[in-house]
Coordinates of C-alpha atoms in Angstrom, one line a residue:
Chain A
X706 CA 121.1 87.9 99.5
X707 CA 120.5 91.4 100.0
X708 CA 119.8 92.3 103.4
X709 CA 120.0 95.2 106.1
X710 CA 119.7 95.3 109.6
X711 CA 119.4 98.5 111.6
X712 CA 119.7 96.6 115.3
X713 CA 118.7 99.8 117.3
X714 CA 114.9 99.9 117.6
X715 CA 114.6 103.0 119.8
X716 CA 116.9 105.5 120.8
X717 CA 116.1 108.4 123.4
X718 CA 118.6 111.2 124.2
X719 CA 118.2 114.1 125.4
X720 CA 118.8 118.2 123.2
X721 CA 122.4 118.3 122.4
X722 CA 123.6 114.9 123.0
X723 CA 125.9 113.1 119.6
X724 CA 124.1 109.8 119.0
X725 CA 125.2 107.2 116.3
X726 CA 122.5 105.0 114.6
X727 CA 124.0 102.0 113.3
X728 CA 123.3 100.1 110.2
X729 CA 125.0 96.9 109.1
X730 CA 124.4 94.9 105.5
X731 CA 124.4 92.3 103.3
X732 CA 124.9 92.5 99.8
X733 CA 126.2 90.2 96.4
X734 CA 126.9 93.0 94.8
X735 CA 130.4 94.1 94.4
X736 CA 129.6 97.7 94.1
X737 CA 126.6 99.1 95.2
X738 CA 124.7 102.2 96.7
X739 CA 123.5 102.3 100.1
X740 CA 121.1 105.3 101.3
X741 CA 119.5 106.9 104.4
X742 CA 116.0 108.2 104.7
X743 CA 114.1 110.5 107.3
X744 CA 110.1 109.4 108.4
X745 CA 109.1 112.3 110.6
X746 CA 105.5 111.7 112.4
X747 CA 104.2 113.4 109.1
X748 CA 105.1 110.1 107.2
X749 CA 106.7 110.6 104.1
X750 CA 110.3 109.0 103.8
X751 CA 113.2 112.1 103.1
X752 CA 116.5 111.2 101.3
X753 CA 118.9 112.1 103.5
X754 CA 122.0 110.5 101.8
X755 CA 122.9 108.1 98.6
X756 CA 126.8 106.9 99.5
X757 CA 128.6 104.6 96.4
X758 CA 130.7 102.1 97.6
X759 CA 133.8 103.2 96.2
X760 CA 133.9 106.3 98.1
X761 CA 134.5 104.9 102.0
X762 CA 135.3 108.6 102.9
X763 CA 132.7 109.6 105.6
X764 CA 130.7 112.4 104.9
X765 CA 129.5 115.6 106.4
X766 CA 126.5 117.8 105.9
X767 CA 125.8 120.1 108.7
X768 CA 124.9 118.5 111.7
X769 CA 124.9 115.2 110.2
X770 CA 127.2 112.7 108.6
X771 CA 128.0 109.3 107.9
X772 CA 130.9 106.6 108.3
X773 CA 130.9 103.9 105.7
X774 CA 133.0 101.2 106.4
X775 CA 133.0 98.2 104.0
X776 CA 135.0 96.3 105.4
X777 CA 132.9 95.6 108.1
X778 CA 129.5 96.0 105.8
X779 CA 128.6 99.2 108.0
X780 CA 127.1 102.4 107.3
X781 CA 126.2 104.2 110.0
X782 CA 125.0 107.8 110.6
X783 CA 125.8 110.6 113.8
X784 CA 123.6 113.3 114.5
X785 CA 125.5 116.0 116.3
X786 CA 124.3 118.1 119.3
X787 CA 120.8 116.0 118.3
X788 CA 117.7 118.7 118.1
X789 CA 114.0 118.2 119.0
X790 CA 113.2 118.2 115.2
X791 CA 115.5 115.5 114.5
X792 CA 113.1 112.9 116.4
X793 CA 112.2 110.9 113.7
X794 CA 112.3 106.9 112.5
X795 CA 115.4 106.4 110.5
X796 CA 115.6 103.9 107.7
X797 CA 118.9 102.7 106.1
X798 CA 118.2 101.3 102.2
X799 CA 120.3 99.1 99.7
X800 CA 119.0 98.6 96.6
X801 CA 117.9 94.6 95.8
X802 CA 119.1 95.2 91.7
X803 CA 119.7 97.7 89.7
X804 CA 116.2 98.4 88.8
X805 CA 116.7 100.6 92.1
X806 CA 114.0 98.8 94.1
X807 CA 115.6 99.4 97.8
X808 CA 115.5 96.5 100.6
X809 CA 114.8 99.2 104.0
X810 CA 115.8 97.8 107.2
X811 CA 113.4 97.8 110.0
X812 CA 114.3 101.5 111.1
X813 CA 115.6 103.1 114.1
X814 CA 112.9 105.7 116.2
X815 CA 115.2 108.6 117.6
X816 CA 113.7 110.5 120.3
X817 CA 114.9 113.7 121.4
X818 CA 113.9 115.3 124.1
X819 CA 114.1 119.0 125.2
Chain B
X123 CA 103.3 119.1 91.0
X124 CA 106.2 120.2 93.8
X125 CA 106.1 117.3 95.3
X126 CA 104.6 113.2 95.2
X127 CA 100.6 113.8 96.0
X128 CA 99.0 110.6 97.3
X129 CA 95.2 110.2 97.8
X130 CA 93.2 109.3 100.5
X131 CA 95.2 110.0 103.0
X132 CA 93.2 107.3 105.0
X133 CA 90.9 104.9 104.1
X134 CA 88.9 102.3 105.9
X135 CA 87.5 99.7 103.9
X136 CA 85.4 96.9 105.3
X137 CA 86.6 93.4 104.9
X138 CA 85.9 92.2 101.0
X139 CA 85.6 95.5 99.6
X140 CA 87.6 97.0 96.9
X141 CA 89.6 99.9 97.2
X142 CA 91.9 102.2 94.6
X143 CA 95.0 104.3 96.0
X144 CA 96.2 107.2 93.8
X145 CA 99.7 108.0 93.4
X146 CA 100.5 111.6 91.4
X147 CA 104.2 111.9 91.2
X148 CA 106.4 114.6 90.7
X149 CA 105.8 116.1 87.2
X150 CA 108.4 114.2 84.2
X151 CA 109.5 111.7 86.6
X152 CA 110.5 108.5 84.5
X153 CA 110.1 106.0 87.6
X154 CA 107.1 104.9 89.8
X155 CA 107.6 102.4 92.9
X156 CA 104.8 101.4 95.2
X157 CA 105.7 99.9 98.6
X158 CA 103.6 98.6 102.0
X159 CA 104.8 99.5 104.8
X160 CA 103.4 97.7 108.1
X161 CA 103.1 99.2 111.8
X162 CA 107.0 99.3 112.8
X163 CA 108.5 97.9 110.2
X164 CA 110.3 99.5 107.0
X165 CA 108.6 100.1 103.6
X166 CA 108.8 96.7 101.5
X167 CA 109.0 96.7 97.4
X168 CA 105.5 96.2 95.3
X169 CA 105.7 97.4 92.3
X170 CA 108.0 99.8 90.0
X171 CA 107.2 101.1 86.8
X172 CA 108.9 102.9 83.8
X173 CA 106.8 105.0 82.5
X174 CA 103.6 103.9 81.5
X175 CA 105.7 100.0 81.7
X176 CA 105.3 98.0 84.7
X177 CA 108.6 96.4 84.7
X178 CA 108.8 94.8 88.1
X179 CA 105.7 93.3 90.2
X180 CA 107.4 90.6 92.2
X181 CA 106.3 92.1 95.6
X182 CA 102.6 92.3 94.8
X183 CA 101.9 89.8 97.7
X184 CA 98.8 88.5 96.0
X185 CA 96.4 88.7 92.8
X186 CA 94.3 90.9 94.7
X187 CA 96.7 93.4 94.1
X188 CA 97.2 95.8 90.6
X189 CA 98.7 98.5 89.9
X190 CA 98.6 101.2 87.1
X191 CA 99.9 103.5 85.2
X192 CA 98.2 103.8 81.9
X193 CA 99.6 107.2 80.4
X194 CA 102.8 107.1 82.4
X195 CA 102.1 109.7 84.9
X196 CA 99.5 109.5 87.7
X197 CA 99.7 105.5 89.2
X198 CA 96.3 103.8 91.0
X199 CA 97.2 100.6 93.4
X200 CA 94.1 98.8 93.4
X201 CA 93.5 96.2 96.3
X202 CA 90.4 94.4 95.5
X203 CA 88.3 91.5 98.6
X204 CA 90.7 93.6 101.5
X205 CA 91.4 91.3 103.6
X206 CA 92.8 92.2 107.2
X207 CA 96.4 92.0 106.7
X208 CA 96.2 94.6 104.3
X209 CA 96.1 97.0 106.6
X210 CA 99.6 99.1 106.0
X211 CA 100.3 102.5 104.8
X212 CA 101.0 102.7 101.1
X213 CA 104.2 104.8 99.9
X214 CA 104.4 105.9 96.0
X215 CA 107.9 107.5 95.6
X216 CA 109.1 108.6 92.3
X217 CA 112.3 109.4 90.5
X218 CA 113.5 111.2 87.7
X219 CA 115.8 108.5 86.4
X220 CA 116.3 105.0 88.3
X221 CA 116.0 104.9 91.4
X222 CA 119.2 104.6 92.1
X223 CA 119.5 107.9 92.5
X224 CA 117.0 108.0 95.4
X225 CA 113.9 108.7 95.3
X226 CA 111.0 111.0 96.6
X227 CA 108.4 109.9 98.2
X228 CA 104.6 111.1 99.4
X229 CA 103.0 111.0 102.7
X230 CA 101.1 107.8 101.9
X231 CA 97.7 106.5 102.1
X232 CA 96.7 104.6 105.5
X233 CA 94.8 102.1 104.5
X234 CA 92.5 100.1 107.7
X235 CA 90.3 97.2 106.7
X236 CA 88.0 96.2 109.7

């Protein structure tokens, strides 16, 4: 079954600080796309990242990137030297068929404090 | 339109009524997927369409729930006898292709039945 879990429910650092959020899945699929959205207090979702599982490279964009890891079903995402506009809830996505309906985990709230 | 519009932004609605939530997407996007999302939790699958073809409804959690899209653009999620639990904020997202290429989503209707 198709499943994600994003354990970290809240997560408060303070302007500058690196923090990881983690996100671990489940999937029947043998290849497969997993994403990463932004919900700032405005409340619409932003697509941060879509990452194919064939390419277990991490990634970087900016201030942000990602670390996929298949082998241990994880796809997790750093913010460096974390900013107070970067306090958002963070949602990590697989899609449940290739329709492209997406299963979200339960999101992570960041907090960042000046 | 630049970006997805969603209308009301809230709405209460008293216990039994009716209520329709209007999704414009962005202009010549193909897909159409509606999703609840409750207090805290991440956005959940409703309904996806292909263009003026609803091809996947398996997360309406009830008949009370329909969704449209007669002429393949604009999309009304109609809840009719709100009941309590309904309270959730609504997403519509759309996507030029599948949405396996992500998708982008509006700020959402915020929907309270008391």
């Amino acid at each position: 079954a198709q499943k994600v879990t994003q354990a970290q429910t809240e997560i408060s650092v303070v302007e500058k600080e690196d923090v990881t959020l983690d996100c671990v899945y489940e999937t029947r699929d043998t290849t497969y796309y997993l994403f990463w959205y932004k919900q700032p207090p405005s409340g619409e979702l932003v697509f941060l990242i879509r990452r194919n599982s064939f390419d277990e490279q991490n990634e970087i964009s900016g201030r942000y990137s990602w670390n996929f890891q298949k082998s241990t079903s994880s796809f997790n995402f750093t913010i460096t030297a974390s900013q107070v506009v970067d306090s958002a809830v963070y949602f990590c996505a697989l899609p449940f068929d290739q329709g492209g309906k997406l299963i979200f985990g339960q999101g992570t709230e960041l907090s960042v404090k000046p | 339109g630049a970006g997805v519009s969603q209308s009301p932004r809230y709405k209460v609605a008293k216990r039994g009524q009716d209520v329709a939530l209007r999704c414009d997407p962005i202009s010549g996007h193909v897909s159409l997927f509606w999703y609840q999302q409750a207090l805290g939790q991440g956005p959940e699958f409703l309904t996806y369409f292909q263009n003026e073809a609803q091809l996947d409804k398996s997360g309406l959690p009830s008949d009370r729930f329909f969704a449209e899209r007669p002429e393949g653009s604009v999309s009304t999620l109609k809840i009719q006898r709100t009941q309590q639990e309904d309270s959730a904020v609504y997403l519509c997202a759309s996507s030029p292709g599948g949405g396996l290429y992500g998708y982008t989503f509006g700020s959402g209707t915020r929907l309270t039945v008391v």
